[in-house]
Short mmCIF file of C-alpha atoms and ligand atoms in Angstrom, two decimals:
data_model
loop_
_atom_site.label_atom_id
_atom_site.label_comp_id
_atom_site.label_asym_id
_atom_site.label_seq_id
_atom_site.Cartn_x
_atom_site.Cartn_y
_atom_site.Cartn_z
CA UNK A 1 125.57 202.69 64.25
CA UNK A 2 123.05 202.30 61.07
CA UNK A 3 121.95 198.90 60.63
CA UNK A 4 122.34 197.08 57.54
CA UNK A 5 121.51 193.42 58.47
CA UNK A 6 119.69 191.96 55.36
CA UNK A 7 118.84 188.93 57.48
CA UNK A 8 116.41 189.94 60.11
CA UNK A 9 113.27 191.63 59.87
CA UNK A 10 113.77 195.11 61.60
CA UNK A 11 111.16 194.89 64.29
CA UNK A 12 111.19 193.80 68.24
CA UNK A 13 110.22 190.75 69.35
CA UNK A 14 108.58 188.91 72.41
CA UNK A 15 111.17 187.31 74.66
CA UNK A 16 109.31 183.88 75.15
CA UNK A 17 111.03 183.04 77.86
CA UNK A 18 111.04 184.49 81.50
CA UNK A 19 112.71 185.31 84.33
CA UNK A 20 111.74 182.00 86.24
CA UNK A 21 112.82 179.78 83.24
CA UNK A 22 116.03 180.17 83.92
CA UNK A 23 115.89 180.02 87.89
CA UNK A 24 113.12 177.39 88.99
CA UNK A 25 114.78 174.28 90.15
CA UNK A 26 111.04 172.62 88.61
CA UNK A 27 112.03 173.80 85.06
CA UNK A 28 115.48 172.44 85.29
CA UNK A 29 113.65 168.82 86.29
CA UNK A 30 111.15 169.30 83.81
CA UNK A 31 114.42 169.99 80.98
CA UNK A 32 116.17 167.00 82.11
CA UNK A 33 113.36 164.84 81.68
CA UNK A 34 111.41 166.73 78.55
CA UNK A 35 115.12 167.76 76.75
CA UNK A 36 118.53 166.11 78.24
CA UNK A 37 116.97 162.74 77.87
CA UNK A 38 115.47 162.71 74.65
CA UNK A 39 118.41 164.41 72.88
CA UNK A 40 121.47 163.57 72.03
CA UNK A 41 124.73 164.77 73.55
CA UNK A 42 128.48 165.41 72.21
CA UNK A 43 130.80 163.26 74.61
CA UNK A 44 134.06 163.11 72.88
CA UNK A 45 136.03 162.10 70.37
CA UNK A 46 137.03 158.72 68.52
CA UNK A 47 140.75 159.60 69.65
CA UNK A 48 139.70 158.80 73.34
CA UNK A 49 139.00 155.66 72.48
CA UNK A 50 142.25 154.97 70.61
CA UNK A 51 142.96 151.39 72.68
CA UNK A 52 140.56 148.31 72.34
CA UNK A 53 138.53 148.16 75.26
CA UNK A 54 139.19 151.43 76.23
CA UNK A 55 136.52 153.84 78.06
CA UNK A 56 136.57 157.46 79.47
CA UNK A 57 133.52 158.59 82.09
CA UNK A 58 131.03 161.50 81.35
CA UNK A 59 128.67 162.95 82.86
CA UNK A 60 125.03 163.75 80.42
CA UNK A 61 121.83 165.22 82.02
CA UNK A 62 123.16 164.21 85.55
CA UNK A 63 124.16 160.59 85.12
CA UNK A 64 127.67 159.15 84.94
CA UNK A 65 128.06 157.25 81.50
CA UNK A 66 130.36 154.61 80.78
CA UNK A 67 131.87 155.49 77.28
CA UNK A 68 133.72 152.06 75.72
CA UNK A 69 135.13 150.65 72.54
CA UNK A 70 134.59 147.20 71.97
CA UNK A 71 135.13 144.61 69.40
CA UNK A 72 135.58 146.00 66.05
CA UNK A 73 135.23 149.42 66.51
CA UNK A 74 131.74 149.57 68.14
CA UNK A 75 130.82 151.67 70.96
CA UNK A 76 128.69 151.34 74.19
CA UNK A 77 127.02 153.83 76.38
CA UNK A 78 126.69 152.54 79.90
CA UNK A 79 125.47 154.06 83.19
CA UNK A 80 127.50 153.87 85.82
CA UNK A 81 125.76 151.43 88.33
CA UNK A 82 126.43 147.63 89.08
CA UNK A 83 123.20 146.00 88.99
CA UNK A 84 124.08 143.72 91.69
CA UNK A 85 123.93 146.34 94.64
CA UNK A 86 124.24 149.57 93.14
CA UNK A 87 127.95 150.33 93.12
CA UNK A 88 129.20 152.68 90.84
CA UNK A 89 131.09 150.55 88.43
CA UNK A 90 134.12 152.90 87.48
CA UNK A 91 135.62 155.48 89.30
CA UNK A 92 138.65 157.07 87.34
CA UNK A 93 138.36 159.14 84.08
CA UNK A 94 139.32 156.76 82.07
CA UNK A 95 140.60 153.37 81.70
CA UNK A 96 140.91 149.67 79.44
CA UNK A 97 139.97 146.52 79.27
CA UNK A 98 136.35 144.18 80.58
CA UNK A 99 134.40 146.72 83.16
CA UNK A 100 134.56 145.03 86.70
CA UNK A 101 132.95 146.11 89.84
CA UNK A 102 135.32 146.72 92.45
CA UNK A 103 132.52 145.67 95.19
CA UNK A 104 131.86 141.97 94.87
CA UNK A 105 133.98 141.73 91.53
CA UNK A 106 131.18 141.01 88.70
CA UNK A 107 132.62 141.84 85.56
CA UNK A 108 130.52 142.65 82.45
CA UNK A 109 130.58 141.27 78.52
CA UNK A 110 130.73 143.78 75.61
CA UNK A 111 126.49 143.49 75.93
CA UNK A 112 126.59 144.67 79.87
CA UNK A 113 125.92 140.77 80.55
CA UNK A 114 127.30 139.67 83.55
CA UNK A 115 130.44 137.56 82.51
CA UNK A 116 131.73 136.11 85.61
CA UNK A 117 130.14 136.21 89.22
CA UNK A 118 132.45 134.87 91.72
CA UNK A 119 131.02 133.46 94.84
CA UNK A 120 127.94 132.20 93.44
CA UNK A 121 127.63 129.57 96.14
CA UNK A 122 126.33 126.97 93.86
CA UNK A 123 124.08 129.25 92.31
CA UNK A 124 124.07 128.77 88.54
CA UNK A 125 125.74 131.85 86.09
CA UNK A 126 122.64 132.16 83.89
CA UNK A 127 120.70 133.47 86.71
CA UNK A 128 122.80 136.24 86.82
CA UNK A 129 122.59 136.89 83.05
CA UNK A 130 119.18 138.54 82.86
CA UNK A 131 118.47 141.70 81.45
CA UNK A 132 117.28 142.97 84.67
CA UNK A 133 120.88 142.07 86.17
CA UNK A 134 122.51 143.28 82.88
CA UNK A 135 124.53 147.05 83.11
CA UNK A 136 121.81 149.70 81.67
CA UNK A 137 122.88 150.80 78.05
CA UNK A 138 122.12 154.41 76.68
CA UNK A 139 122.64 154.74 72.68
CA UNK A 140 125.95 155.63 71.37
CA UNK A 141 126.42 156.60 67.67
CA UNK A 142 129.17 158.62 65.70
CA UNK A 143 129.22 161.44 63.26
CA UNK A 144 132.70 161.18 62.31
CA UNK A 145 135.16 161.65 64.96
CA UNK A 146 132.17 162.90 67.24
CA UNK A 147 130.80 160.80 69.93
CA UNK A 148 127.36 161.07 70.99
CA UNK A 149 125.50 159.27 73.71
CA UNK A 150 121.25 159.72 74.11
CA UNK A 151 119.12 158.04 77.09
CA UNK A 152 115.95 157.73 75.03
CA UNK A 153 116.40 159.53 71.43
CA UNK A 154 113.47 160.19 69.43
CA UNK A 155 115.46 159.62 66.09
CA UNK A 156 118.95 158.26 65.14
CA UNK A 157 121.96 160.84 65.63
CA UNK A 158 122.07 161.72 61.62
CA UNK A 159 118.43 162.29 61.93
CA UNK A 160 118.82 164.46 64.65
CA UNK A 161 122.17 166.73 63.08
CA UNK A 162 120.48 166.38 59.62
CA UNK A 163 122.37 168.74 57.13
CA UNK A 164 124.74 170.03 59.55
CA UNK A 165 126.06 165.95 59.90
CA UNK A 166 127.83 165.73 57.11
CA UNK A 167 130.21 169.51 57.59
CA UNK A 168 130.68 167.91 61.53
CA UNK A 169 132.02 164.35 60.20
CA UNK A 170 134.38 166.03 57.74
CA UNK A 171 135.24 168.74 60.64
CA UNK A 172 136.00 166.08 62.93
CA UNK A 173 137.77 164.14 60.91
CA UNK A 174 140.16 167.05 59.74
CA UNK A 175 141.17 167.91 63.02
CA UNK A 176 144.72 167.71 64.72
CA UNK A 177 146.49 168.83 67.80
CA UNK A 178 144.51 168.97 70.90
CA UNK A 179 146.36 172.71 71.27
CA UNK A 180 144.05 172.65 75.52
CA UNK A 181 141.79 171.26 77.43
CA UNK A 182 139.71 172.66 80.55
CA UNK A 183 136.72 172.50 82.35
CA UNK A 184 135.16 174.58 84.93
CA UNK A 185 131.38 175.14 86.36
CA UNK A 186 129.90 178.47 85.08
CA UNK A 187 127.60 180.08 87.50
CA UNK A 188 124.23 180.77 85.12
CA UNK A 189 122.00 178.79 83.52
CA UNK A 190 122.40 176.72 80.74
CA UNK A 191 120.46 178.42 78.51
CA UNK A 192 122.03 182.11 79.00
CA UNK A 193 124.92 180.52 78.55
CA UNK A 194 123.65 178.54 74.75
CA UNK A 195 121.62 181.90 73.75
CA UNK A 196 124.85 183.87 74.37
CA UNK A 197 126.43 182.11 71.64
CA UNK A 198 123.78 182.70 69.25
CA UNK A 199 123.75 186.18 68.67
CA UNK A 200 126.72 189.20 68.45
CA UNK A 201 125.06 192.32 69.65
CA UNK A 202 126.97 191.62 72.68
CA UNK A 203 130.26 191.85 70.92
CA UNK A 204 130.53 195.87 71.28
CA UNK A 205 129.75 195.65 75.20
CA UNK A 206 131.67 192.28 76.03
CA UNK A 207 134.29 191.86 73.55
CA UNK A 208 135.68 195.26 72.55
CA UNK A 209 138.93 194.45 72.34
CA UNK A 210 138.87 190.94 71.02
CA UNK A 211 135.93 190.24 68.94
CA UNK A 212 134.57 193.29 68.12
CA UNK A 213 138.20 194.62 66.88
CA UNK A 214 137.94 191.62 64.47
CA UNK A 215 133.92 191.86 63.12
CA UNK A 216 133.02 194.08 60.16
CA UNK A 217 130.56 196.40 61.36
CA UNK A 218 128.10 196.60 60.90
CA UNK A 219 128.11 192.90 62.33
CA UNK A 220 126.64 190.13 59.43
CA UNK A 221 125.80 187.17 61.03
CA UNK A 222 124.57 185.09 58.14
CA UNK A 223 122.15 182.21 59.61
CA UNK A 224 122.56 178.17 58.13
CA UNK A 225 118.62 177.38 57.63
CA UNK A 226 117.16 173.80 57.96
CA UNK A 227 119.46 172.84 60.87
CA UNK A 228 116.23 172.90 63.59
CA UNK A 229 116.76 172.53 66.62
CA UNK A 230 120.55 173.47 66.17
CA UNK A 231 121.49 176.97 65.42
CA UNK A 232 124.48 177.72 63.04
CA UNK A 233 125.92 181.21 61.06
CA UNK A 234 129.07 182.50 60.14
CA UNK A 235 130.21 185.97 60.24
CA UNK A 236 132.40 188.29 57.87
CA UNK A 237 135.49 189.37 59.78
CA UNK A 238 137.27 192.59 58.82
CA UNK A 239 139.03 192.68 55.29
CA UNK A 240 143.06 192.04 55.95
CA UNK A 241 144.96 194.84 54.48
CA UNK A 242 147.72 195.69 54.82
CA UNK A 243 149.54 191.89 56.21
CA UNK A 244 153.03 191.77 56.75
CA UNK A 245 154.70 189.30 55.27
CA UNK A 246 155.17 186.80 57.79
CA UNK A 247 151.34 187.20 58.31
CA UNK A 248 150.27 186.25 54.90
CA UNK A 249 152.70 183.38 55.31
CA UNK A 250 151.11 182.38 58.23
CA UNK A 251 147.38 182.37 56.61
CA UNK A 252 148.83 180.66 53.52
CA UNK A 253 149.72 177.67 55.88
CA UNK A 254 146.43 178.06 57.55
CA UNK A 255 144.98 177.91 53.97
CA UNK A 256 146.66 174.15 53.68
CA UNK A 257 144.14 172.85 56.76
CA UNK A 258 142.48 169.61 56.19
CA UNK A 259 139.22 170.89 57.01
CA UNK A 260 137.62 173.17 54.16
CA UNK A 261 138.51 176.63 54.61
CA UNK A 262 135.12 178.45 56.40
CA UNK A 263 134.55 182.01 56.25
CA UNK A 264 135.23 184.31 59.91
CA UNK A 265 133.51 183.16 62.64
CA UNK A 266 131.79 180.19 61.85
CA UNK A 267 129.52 178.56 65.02
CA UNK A 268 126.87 175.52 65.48
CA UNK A 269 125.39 175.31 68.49
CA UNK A 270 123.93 171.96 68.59
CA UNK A 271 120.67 171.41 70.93
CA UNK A 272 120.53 171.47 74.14
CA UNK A 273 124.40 171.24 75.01
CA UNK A 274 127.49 171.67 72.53
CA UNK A 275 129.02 173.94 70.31
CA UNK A 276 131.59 173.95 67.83
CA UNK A 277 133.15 177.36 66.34
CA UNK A 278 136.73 178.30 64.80
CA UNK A 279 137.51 181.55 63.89
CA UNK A 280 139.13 181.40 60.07
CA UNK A 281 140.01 178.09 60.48
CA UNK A 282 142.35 178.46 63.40
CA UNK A 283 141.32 177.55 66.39
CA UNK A 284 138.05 175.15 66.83
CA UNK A 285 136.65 175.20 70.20
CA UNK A 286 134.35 172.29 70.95
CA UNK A 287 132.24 172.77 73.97
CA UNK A 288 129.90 170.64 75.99
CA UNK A 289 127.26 171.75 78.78
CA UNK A 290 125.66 170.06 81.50
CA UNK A 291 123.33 171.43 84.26
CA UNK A 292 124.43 171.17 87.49
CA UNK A 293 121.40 173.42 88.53
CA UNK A 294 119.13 176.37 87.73
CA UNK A 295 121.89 178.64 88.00
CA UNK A 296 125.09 176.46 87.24
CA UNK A 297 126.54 174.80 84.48
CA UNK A 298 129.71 172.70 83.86
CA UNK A 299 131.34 173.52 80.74
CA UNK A 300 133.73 171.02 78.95
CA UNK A 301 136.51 172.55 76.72
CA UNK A 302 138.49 171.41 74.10
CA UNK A 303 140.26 173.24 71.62
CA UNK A 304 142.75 171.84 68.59
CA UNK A 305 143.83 173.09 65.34
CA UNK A 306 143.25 171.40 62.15
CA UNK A 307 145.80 168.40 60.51
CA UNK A 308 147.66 170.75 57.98
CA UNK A 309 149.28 169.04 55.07
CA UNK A 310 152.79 168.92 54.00
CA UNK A 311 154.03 171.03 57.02
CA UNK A 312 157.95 172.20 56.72
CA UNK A 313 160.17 172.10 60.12
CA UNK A 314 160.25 176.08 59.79
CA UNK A 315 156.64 176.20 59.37
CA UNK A 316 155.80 173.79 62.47
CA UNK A 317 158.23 176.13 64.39
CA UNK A 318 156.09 179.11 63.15
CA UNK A 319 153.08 177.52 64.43
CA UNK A 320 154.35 176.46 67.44
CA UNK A 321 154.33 180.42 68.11
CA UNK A 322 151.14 181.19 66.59
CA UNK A 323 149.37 178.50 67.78
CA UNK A 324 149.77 179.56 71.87
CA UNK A 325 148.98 183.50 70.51
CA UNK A 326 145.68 181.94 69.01
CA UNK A 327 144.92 179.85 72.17
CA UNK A 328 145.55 183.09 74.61
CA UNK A 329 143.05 184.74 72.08
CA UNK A 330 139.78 182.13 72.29
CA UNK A 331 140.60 181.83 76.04
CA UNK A 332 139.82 185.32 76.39
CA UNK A 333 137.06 185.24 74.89
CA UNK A 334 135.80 182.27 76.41
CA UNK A 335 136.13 184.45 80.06
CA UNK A 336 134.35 187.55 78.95
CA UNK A 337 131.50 184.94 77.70
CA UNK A 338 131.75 183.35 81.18
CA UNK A 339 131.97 186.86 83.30
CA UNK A 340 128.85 188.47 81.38
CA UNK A 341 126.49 184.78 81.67
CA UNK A 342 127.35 185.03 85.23
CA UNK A 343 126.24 188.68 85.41
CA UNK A 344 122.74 187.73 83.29
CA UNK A 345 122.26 185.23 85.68
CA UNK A 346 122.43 187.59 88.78
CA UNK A 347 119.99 189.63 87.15
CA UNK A 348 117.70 187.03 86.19
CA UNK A 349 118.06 186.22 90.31
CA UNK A 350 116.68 189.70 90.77
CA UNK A 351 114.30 190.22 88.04
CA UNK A 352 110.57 190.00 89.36
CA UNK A 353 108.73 187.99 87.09
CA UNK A 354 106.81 190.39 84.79
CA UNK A 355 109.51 191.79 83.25
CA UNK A 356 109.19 190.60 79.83
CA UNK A 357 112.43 191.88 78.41
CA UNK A 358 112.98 192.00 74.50
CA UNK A 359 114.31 190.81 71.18
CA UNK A 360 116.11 192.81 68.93
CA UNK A 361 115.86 192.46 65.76
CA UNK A 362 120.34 191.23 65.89
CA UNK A 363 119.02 188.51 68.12
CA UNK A 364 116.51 186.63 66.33
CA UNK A 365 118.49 183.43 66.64
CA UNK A 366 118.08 183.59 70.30
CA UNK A 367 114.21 183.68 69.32
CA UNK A 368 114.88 180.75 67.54
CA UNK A 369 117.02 178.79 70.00
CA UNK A 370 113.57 179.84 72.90
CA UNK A 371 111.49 178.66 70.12
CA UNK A 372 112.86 174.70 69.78
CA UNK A 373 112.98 174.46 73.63
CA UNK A 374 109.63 175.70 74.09
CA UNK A 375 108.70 173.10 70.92
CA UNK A 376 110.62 170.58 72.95
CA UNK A 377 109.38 171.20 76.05
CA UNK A 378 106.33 170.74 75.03
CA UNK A 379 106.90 167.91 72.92
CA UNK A 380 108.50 165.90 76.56
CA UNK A 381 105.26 166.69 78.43
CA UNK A 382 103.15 165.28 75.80
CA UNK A 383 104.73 161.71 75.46
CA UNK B 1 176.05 186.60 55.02
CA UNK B 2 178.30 189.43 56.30
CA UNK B 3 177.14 191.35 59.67
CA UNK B 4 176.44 194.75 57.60
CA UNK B 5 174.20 192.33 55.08
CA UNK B 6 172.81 190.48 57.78
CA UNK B 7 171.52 194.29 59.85
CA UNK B 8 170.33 195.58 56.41
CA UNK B 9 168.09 191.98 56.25
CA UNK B 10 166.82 192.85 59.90
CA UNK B 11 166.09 196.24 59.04
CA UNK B 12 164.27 195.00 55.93
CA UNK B 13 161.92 192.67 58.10
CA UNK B 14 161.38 194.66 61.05
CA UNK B 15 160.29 197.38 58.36
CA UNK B 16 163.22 200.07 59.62
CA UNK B 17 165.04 202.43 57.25
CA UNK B 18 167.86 201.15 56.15
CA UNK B 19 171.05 201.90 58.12
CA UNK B 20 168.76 201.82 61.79
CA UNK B 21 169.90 198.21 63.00
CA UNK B 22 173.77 198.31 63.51
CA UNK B 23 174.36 195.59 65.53
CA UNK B 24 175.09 196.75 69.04
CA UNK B 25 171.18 196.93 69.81
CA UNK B 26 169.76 194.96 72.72
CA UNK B 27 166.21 193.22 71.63
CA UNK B 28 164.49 195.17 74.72
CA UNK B 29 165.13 198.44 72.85
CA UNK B 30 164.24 197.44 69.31
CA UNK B 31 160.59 198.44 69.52
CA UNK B 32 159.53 196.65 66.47
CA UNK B 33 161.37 193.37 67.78
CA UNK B 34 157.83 191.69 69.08
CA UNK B 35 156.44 188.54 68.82
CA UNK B 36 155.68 188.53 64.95
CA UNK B 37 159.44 189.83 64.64
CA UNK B 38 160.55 187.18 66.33
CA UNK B 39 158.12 184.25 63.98
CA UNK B 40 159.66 186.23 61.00
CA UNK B 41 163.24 186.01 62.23
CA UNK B 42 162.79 182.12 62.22
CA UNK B 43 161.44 182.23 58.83
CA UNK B 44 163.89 184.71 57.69
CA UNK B 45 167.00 182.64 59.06
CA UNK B 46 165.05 179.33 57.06
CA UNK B 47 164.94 180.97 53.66
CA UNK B 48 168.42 182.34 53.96
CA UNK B 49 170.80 180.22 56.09
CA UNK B 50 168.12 177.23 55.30
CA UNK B 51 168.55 176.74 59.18
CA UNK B 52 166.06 175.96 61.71
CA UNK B 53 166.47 178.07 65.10
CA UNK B 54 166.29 176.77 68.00
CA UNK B 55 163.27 178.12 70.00
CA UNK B 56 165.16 178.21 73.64
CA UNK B 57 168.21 179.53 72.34
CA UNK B 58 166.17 182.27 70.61
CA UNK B 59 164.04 182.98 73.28
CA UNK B 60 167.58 183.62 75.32
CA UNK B 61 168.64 186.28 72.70
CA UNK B 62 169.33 189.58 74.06
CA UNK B 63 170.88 191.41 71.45
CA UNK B 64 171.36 191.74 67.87
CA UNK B 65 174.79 190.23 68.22
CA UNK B 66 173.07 187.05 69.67
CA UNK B 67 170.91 186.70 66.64
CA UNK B 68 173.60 187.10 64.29
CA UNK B 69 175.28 184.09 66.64
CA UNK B 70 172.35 182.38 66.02
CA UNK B 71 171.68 182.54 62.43
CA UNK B 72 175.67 181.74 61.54
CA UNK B 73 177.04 179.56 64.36
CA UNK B 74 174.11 176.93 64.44
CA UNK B 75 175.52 176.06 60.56
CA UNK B 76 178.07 174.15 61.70
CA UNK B 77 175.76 172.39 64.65
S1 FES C 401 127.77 145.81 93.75
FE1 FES C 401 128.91 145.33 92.00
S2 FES C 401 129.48 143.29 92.31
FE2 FES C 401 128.32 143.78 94.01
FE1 FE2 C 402 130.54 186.22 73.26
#
């Protein structure tokens, strides 16, 4: 296959990072504290927080975190732990109203100050209502729809997305139906899992009949610059000729979505542990990661479509079709990306150390995704 | 719509000669009736009966003669 890539310099490159990065239960303590902690994290979406007082539970860099809404709009990040004697505060997924320990019944102010402690026994109220006995708070902010929670962030959330905040609010405002929602634990590491999404080569081996059949070749995957740490690109599909009828119809309604009309495959994968993609507008997947260990990872998905404006009864019942057809489509792909990061990781799990491996010159964004978490890594062990 | 226009419309959007639908087809046998036939057929019965079909009902036709029923019955519904 010649290669015509205008965008990468046509030479190998060092893999920087090595077998043991991806299997040493040290590095994955070292990423927590150095990476999970200090960035932030997609949670969810203004739409699960649709009720005053309402709250759904997460899970970021192996903590539970209380998600709420309180008064006028704001949000709250809080862990999940009483301060009184350590009880985990919520159990469910998600609930409403004042946050209330099941254990000895405190119950918690918009602020995570204790609001009422029965049995006190004579002692007074404001001795529970330090800060020591208050819930522990981790910063919440939005970028549009998007939630985003961060234990200690070195910079405020639009700092952190810089240029690619402003395409994510409008995204997230734009879209509609949640079309499915999953999760399940993927047995590799985080990062083979996040480099996998950064570069196409693997298309021809692990997507023949579902990517690959839709990709020009040879495969353009145009990089977004100034978007460090986060890596984003869109790719050209294949030229349509040829549509039938009812498929043009079908893209012109597409071509009505609320959110601006983006070229093929169009991906961000934001540092260290979400990504958003849509393929021609269709389908956008939003996914979020979380170590469980060296070699496991629980993936959160959620796909919708966009609002589309001015939609006929015929047209919603042509949708309703196409929509499913779309789903089946992204869920495939989502599998082969799951069944070949599994396979990576049993090879990592057999690969003796020196075995350097390479970059070619198609997968210079995964150079660039080792690059920021060496940067960041190093950054952690420094402060 | 009479049956004969209603087979040469079919034939038209399933991309047949015309003449090849003639009614007494069953769906399995109609290799071009697939699942872009059958979002076509809904738009097709739209822009010329201005009718919406009804999803179960259409995913319980088995034959020609059922979408015909389909297309011209549901009027009066
Ligand atoms: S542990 Fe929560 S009130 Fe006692
Ligand atoms: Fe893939």
């Amino acid at each position: 296959m010649a290669d015509t890539r205008p965008n990468n310099a046509s030479t190998l490159a060092a893999n920087r990072l090595g077998p043991g990065d991806y299997t040493d239960p040290a590095i994955l303590a070292a990423e927590r504290a150095h990476i999970f902690r200090r960035h932030w994290h997609f949670v969810g979406l203004d739409r699960d927080l649709a009720e005053p007082e309402s709250w759904f539970l997460t899970k970021v860099a192996g903590t539970e975190i209380i998600i709420q809404r309180v008064a006028g709009d704001g949000l709250r990040a809080f862990v999940n732990v009483c301060p009184h004697r350590y009880n985990a505060l919520v159990n469910a997924p998600n609930g409403r109203g004042r946050l209330r320990c099941g254990y000895h019944l405190w119950s918690f102010d918009d602020n995570g100050l204790a609001a009422q402690v029965p049995l006190r026994a004579g002692v007074a109220l404001e001795a529970c209502q330090t800060a020591a006995l208050s819930l522990r708070r981790w910063s919440v902010e939005r970028c549009g729809a998007l939630i985003f929670v961060a234990e200690q962030p070195e910079r405020p959330l639009a700092a952190f997305l810089g240029p690619l905040g402003a395409e994510l609010a409008t995204l997230s405002r734009g879209l509609g139906t949640e079309v499915l929602r999953f999760s399940q634990d993927i047995a590799a590491n985080w990062k083979v899992i996040l480099q996998n999404t950064v570069e196409f080569d693997h298309a021809f081996g692990v997507h023949p009949e579902t990517f690959a059949a839709m990709v020009e070749r040879p495969l353009h995957l145009v990089p977004h610059d100034a978007v460090a740490p986060h890596i984003a690109y869109h790719t050209r599909m294949k030229p349509r000729d040829g549509l039938k009828p009812i498929e043009r119809r079908i893209e012109d309604i597409f071509a009505r979505s609320v959110i601006p009309q983006a070229e093929g495959y169009t991906h961000a994968t934001l540092f260290p542990s979400a990504t958003i993609g849509t393929t021609a507008n269709r389908i956008f997947a939003l996914i979020r990661y979380q170590p469980l260990a060296p070699d496991r990872t629980h993936a959160e998905y959620r796909l919708f479509i966009s609002q589309i404006t001015g939609l006929t009864a015929v047209e919603q019942a042509i949708l309703d079709r196409v929509v499913p057809v779309d789903v089946a489509f992204t869920q495939r792909l989502l599998e082969e990306d799951r069944q070949i990061c599994e396979s990576v990781q049993r090879g990592l799990s057999n690969a003796p150390a020196d075995l350097a491996g390479i970059l070619m010159p198609g997968e210079s964004l995964v150079g660039r995704f080792q690059q920021y978490w060496l940067d960041a890594m190093r950054a952690g062990a420094l402060t | 719509m009479t049956p004969t226009e209603f087979y040469a419309a079919l034939d038209e959007m399933l991309e047949l000669d015309p003449g090849t639908i003639t009614g007494n087809e069953r769906l399995e046998d109609v290799e071009a009736w697939d699942s872009l036939a059958v979002i076509s057929f809904i738009a097709l019965v739209d822009e010329k009966f201005d009718i919406l079909v009804e999803t179960e009902k259409l995913a319980a036709a088995e034959s020609v003669g059922d979408l015909y029923a389909l297309a011209t019955r549901q009027k009066a519904a």
